mmCIF file of N, CA, C and O in Angstrom:
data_model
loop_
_atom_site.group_PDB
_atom_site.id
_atom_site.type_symbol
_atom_site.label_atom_id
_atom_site.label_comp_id
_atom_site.label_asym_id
_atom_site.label_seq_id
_atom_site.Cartn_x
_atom_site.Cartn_y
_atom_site.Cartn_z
ATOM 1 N N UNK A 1 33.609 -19.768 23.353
ATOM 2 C CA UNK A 1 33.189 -19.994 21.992
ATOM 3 C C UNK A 1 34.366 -19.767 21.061
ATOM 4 O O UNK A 1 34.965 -18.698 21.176
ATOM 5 N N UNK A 2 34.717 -20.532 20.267
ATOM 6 C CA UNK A 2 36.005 -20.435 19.095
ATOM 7 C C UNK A 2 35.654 -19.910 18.206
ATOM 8 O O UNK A 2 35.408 -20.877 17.484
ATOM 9 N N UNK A 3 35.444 -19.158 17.703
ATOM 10 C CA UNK A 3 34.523 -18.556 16.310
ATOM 11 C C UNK A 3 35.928 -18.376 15.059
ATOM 12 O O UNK A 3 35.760 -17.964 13.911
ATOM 13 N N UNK A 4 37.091 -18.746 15.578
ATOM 14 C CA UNK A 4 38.098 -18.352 14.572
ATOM 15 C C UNK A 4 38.119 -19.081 13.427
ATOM 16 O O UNK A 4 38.442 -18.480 12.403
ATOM 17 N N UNK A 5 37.870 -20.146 13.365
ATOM 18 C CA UNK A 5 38.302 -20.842 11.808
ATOM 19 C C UNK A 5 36.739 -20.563 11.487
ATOM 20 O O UNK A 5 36.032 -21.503 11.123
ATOM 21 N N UNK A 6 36.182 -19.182 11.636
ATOM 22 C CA UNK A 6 34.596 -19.843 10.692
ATOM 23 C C UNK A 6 34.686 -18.174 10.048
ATOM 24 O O UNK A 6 35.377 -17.302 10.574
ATOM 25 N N UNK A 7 33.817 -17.960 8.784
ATOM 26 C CA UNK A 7 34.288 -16.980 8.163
ATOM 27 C C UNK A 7 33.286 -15.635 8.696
ATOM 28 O O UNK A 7 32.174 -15.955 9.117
ATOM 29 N N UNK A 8 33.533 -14.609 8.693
ATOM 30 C CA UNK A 8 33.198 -13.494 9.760
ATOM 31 C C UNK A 8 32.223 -13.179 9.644
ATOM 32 O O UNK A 8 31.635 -12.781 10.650
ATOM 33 N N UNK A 9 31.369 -13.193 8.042
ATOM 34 C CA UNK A 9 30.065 -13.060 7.708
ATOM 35 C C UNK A 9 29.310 -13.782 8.680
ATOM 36 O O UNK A 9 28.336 -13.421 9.340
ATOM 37 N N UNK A 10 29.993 -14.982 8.650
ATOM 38 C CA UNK A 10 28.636 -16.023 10.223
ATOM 39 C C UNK A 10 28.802 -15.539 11.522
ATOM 40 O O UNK A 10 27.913 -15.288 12.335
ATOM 41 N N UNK A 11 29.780 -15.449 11.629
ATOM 42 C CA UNK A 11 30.642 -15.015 12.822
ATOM 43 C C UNK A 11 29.465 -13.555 13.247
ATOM 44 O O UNK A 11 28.753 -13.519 14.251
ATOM 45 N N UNK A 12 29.560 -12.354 12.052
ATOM 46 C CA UNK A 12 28.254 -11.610 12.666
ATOM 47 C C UNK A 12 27.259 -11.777 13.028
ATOM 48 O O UNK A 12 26.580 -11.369 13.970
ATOM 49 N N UNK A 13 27.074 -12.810 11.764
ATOM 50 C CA UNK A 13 25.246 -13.059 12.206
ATOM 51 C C UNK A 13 25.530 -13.682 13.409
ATOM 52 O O UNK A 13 25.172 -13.008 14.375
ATOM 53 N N UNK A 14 25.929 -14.492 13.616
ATOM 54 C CA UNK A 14 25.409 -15.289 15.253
ATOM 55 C C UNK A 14 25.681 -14.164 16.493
ATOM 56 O O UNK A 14 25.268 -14.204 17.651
ATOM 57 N N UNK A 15 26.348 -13.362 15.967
ATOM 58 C CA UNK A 15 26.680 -12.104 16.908
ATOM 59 C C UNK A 15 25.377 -11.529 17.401
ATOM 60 O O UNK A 15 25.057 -11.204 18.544
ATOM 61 N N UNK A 16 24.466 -11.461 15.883
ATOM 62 C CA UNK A 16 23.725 -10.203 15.622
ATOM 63 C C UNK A 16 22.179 -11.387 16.530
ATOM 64 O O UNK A 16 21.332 -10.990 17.331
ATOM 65 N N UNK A 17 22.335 -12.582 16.057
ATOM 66 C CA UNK A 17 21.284 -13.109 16.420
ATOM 67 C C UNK A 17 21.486 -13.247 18.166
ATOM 68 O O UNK A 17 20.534 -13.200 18.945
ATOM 69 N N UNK A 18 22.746 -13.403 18.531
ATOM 70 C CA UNK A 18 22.758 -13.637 19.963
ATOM 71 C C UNK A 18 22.241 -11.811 20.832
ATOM 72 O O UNK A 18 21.664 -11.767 21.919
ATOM 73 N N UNK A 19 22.567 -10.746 20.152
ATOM 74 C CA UNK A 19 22.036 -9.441 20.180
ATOM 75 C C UNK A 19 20.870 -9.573 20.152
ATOM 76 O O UNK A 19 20.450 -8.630 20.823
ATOM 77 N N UNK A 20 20.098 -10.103 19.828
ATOM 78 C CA UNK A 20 18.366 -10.223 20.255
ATOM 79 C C UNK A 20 17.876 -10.693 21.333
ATOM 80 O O UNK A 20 16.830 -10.094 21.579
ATOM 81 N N UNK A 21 18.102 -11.434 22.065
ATOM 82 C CA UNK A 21 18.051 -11.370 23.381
ATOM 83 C C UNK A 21 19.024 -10.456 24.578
ATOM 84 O O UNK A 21 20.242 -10.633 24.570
ATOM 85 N N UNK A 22 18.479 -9.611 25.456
ATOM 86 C CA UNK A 22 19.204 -8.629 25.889
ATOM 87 C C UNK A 22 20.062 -9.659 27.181
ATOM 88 O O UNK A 22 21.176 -9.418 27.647
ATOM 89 N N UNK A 23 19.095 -10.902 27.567
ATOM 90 C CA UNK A 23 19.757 -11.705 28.255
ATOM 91 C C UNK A 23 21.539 -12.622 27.847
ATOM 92 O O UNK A 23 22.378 -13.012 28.658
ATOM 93 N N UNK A 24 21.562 -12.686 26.571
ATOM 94 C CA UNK A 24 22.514 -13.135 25.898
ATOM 95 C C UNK A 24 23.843 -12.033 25.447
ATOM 96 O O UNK A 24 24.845 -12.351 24.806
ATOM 97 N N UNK A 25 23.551 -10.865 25.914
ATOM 98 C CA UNK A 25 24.567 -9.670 25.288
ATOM 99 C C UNK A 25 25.791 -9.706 26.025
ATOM 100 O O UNK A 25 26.597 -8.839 25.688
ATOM 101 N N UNK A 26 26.141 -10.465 26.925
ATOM 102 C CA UNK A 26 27.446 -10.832 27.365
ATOM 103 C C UNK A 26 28.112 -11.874 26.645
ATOM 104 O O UNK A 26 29.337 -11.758 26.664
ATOM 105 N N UNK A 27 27.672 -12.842 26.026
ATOM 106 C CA UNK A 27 27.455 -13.941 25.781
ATOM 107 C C UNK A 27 27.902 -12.710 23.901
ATOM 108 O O UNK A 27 28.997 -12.228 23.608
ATOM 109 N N UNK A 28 26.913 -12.633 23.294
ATOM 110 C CA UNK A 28 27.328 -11.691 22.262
ATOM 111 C C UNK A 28 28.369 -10.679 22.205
ATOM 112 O O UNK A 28 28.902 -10.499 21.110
ATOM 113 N N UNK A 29 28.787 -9.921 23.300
ATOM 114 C CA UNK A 29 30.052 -9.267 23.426
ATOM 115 C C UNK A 29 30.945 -9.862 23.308
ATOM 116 O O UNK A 29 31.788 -9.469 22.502
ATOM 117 N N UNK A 30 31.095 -10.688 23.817
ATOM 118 C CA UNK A 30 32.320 -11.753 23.920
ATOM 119 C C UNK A 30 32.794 -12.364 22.449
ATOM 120 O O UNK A 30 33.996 -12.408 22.188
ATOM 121 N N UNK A 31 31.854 -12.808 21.551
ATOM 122 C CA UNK A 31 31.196 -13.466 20.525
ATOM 123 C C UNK A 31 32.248 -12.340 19.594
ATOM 124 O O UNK A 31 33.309 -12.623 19.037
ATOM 125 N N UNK A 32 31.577 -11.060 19.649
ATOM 126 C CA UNK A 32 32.201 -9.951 19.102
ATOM 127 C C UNK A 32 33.544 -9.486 19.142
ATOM 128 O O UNK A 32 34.339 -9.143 18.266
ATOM 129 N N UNK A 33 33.574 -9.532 19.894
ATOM 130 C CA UNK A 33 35.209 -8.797 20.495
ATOM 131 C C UNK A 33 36.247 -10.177 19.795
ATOM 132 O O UNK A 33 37.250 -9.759 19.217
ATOM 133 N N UNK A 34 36.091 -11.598 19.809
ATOM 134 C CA UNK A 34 36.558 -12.200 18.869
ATOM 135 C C UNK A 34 36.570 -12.130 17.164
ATOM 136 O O UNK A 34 37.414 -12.331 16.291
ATOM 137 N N UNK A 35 35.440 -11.811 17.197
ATOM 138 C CA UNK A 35 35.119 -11.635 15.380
ATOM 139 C C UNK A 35 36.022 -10.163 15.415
ATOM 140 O O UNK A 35 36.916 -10.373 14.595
ATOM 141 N N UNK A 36 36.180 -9.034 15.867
ATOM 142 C CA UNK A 36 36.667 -7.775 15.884
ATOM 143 C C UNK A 36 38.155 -8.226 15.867
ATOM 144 O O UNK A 36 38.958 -7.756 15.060
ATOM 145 N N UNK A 37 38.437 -9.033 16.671
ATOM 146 C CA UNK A 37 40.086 -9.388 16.684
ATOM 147 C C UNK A 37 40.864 -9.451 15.341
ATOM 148 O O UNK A 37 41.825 -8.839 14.876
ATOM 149 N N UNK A 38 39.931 -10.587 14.852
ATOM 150 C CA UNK A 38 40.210 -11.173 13.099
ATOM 151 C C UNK A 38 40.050 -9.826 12.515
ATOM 152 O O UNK A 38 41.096 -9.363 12.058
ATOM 153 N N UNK A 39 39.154 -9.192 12.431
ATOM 154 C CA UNK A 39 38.806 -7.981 11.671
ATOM 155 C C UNK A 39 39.858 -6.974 11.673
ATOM 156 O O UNK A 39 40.435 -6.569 10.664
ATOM 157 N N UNK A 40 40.145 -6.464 13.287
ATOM 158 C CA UNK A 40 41.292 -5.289 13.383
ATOM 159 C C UNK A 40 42.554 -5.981 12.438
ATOM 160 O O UNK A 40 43.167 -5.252 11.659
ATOM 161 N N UNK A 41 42.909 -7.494 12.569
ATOM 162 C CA UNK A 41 44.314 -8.216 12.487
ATOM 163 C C UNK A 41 44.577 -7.285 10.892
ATOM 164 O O UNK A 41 45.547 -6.594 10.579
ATOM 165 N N UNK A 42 43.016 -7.666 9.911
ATOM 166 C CA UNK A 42 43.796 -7.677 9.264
ATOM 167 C C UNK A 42 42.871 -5.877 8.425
ATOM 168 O O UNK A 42 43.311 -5.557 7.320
ATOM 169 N N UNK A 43 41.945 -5.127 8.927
ATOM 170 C CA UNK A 43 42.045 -3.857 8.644
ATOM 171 C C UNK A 43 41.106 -3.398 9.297
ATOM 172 O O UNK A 43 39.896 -3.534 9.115
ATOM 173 N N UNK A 44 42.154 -2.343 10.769
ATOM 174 C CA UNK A 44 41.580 -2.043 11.832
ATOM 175 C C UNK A 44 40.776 -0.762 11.659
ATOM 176 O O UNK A 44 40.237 -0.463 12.725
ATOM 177 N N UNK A 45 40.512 0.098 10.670
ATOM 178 C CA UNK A 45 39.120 1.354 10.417
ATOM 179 C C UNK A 45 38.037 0.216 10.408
ATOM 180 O O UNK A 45 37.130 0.216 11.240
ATOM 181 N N UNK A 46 38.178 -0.914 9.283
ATOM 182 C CA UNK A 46 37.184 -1.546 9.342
ATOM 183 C C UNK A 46 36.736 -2.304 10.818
ATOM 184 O O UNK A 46 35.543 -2.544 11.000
ATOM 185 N N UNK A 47 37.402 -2.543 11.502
ATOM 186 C CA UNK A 47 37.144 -3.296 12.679
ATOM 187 C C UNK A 47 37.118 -2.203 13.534
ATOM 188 O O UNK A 47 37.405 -2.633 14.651
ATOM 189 N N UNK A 48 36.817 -0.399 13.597
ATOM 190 C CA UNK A 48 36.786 0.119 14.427
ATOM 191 C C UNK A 48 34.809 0.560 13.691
ATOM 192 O O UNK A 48 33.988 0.879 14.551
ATOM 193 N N UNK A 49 34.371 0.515 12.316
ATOM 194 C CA UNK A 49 33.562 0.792 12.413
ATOM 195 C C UNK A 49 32.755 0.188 12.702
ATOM 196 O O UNK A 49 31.706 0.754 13.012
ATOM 197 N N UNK A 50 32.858 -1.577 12.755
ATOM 198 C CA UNK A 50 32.383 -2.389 13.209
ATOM 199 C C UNK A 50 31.696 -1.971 14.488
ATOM 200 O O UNK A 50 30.503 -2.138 14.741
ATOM 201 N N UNK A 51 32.592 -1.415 15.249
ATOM 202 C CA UNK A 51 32.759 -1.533 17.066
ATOM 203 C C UNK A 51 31.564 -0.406 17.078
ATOM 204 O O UNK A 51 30.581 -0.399 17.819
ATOM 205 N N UNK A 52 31.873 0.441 16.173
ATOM 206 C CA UNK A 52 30.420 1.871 16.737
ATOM 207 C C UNK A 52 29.456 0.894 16.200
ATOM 208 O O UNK A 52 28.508 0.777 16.977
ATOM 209 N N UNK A 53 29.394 0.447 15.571
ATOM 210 C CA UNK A 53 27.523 -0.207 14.656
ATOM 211 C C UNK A 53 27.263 -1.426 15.522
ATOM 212 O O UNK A 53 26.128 -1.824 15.786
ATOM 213 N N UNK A 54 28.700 -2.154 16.066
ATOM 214 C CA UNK A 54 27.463 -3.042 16.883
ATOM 215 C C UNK A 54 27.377 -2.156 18.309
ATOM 216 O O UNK A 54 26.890 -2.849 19.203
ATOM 217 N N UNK A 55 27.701 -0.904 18.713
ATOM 218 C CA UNK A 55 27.560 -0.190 20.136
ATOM 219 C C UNK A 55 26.168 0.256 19.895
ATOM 220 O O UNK A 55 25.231 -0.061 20.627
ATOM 221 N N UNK A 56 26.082 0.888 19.003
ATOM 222 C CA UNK A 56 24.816 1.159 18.102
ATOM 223 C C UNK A 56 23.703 -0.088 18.058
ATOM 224 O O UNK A 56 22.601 0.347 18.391
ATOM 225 N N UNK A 57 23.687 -0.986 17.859
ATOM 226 C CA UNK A 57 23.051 -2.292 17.662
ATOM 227 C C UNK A 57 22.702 -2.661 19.245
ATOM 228 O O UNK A 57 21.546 -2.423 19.596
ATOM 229 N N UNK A 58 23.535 -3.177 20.143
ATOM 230 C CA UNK A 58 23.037 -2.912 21.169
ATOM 231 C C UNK A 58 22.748 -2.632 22.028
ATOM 232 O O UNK A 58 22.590 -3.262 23.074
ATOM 233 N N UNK A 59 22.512 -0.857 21.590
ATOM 234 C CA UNK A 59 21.133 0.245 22.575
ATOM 235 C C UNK A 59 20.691 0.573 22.074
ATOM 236 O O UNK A 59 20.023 1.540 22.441
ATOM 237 N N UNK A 60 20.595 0.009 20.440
ATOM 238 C CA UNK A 60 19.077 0.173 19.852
ATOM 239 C C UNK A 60 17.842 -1.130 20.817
ATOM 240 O O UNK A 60 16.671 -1.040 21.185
ATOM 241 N N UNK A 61 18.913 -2.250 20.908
ATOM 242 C CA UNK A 61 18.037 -3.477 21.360
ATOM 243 C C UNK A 61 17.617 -3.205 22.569
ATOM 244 O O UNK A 61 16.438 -3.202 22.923
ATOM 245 N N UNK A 62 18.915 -2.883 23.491
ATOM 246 C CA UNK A 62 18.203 -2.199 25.045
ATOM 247 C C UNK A 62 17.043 -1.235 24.908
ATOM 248 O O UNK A 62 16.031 -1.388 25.592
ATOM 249 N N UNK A 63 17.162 -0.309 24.094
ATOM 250 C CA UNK A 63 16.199 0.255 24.117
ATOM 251 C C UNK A 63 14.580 0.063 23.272
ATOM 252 O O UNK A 63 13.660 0.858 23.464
ATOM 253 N N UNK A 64 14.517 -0.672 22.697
ATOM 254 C CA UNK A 64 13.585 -1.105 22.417
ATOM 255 C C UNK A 64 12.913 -2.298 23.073
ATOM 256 O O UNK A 64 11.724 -2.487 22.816
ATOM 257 N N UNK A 65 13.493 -3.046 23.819
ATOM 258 C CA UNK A 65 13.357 -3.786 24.972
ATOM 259 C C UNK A 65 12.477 -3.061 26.339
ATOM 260 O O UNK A 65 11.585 -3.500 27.064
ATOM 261 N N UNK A 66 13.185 -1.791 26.282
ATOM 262 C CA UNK A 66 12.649 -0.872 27.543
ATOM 263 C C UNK A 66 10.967 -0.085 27.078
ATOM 264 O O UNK A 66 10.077 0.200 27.879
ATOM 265 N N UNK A 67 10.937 0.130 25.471
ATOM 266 C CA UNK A 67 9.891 0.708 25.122
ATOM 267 C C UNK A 67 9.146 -0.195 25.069
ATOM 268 O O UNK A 67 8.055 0.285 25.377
ATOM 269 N N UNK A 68 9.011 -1.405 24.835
ATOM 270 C CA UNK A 68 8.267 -2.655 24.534
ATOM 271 C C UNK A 68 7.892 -2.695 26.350
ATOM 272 O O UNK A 68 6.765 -2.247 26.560
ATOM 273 N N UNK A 69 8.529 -3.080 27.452
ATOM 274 C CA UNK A 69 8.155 -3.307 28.674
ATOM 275 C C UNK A 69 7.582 -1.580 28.727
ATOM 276 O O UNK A 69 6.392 -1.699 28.437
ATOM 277 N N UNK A 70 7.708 -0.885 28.832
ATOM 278 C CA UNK A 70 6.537 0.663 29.000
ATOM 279 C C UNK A 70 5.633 0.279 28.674
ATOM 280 O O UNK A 70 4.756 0.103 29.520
ATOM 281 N N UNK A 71 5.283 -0.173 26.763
ATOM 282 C CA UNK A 71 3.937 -0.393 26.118
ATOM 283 C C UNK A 71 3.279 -1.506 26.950
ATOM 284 O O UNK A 71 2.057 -1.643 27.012
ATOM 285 N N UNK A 72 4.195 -2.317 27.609
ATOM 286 C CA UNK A 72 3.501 -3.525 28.327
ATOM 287 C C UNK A 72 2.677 -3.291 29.135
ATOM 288 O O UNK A 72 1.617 -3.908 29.237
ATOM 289 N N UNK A 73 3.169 -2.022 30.092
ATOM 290 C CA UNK A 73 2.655 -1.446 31.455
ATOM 291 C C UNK A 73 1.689 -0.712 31.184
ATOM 292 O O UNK A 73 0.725 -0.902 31.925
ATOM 293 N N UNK A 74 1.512 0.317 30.152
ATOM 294 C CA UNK A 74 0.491 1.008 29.786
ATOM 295 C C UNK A 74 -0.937 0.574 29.263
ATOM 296 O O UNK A 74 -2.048 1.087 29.399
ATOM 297 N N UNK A 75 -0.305 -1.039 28.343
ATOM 298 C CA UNK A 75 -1.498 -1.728 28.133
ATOM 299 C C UNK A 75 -2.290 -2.140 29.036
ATOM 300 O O UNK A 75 -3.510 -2.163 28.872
ATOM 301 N N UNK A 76 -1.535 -2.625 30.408
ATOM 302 C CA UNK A 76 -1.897 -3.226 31.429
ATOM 303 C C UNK A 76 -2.695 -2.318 32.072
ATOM 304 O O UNK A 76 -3.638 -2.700 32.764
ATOM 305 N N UNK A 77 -2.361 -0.862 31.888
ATOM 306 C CA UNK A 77 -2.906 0.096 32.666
ATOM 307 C C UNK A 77 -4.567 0.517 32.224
ATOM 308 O O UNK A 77 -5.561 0.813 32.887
ATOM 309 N N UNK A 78 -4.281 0.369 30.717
ATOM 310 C CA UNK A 78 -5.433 0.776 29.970
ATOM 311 C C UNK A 78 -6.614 -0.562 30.484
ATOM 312 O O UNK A 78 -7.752 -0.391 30.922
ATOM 313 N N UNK A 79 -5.990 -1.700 30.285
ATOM 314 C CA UNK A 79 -7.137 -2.960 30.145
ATOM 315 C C UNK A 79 -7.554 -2.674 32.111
ATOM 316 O O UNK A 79 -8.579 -3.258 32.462
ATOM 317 N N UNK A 80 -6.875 -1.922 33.147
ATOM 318 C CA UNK A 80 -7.200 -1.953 34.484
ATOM 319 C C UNK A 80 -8.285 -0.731 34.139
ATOM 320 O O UNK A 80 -9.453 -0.790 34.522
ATOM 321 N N UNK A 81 -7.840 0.192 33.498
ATOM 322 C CA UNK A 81 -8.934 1.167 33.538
ATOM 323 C C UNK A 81 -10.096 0.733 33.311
ATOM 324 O O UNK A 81 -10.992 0.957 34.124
ATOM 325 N N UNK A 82 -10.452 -0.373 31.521
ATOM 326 C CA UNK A 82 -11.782 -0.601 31.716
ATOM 327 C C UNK A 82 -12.115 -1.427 31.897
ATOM 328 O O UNK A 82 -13.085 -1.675 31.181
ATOM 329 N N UNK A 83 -11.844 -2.254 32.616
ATOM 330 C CA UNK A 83 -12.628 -3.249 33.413
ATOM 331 C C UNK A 83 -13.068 -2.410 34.718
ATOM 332 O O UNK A 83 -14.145 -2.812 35.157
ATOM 333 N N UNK A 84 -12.409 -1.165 35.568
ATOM 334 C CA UNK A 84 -13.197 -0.237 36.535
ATOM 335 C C UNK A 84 -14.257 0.617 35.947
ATOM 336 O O UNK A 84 -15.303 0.991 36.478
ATOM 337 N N UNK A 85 -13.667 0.930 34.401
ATOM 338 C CA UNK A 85 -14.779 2.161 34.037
ATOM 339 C C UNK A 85 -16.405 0.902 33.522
ATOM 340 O O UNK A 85 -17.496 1.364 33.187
ATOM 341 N N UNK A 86 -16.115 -0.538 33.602
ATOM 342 C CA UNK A 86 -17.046 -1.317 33.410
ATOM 343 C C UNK A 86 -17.978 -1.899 34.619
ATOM 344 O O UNK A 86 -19.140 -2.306 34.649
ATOM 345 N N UNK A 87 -16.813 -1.736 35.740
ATOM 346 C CA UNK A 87 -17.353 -2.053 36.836
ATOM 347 C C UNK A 87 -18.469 -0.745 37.227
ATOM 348 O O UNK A 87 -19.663 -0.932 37.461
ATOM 349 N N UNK A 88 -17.825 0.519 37.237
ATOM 350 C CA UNK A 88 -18.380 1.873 37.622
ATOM 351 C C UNK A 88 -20.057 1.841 37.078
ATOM 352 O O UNK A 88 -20.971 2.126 37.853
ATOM 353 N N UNK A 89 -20.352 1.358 35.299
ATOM 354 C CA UNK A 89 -20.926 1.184 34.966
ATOM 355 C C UNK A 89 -22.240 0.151 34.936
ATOM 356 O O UNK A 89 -23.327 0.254 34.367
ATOM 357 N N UNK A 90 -21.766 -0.721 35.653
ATOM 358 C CA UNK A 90 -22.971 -1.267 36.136
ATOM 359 C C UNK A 90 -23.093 -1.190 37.567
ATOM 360 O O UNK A 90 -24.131 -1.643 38.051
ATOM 361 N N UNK A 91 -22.005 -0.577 38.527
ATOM 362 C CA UNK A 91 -22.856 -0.176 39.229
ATOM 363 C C UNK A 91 -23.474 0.877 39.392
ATOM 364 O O UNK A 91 -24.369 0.754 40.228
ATOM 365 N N UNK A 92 -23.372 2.047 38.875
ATOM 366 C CA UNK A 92 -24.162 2.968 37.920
ATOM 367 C C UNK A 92 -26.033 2.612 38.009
ATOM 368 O O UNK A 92 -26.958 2.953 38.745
ATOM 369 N N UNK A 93 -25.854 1.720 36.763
ATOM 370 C CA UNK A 93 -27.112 0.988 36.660
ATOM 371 C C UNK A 93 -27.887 0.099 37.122
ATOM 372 O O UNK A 93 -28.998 -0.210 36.690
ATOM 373 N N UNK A 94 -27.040 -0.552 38.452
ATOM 374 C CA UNK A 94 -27.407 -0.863 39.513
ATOM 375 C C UNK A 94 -28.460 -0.498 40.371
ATOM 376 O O UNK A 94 -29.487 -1.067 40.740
ATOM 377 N N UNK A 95 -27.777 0.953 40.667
ATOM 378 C CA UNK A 95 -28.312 2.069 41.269
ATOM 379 C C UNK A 95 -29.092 2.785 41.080
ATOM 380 O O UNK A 95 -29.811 3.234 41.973
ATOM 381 N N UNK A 96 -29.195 3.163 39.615
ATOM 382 C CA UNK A 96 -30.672 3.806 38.941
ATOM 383 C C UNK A 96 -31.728 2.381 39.294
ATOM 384 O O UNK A 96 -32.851 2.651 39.721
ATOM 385 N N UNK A 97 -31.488 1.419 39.176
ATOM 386 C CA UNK A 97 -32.252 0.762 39.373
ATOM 387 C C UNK A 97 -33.629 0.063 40.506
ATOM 388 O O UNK A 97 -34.731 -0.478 40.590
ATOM 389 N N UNK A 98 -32.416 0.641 41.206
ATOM 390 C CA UNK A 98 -32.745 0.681 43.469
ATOM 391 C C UNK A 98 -33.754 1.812 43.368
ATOM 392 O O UNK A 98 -34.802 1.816 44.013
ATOM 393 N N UNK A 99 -33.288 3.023 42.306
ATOM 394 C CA UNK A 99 -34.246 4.078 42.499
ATOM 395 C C UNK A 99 -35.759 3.994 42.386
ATOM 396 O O UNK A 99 -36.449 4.995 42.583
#
């Protein structure tokens, strides 16, 4: 990707948008570490604080990626519970019924 003749403001965002998919963060590193080049060239504090906020940026995304797949599993867990605690329940009343 050439990102040099385009001005750095875009240059982030497409950074920041390719950072939303955790599948694309190689693809966004790369992206980065060019936009950072231009940045250090011409004032490298600024192109070093860059480097912590997008390190920061993405393992906020990894990690909210990882809490989102937990909530996934737990939902999954909850909707397994009651469809058994529904099953339990009629056969429950099944059974009073035989009586």
């Amino acid at each position: 990707m050439a990102y040099s003749s385009e001005n750095p403001i875009v240059q982030l965002k497409k950074c920041l948008m390719l950072a939303q998919d955790v599948g694309s963060h190689a693809e966004a590193n790369r992206a980065f570490e060019q936009l950072c080049a231009i940045i250090d060239a011409e004032n490298p504090m600024a192109a070093q604080l860059l480097e912590m906020l997008w390190e920061d940026t993405i393992l906020a995304r990894r990690s909210a990626l990882f809490w989102q797949q937990m909530s996934d599993v737990e939902k999954d867990m909850a909707n397994r519970m009651m469809e058994n605690m529904t099953q339990m329940r009629q056969n429950y009343l099944r059974l009073m019924q035989e009586m």
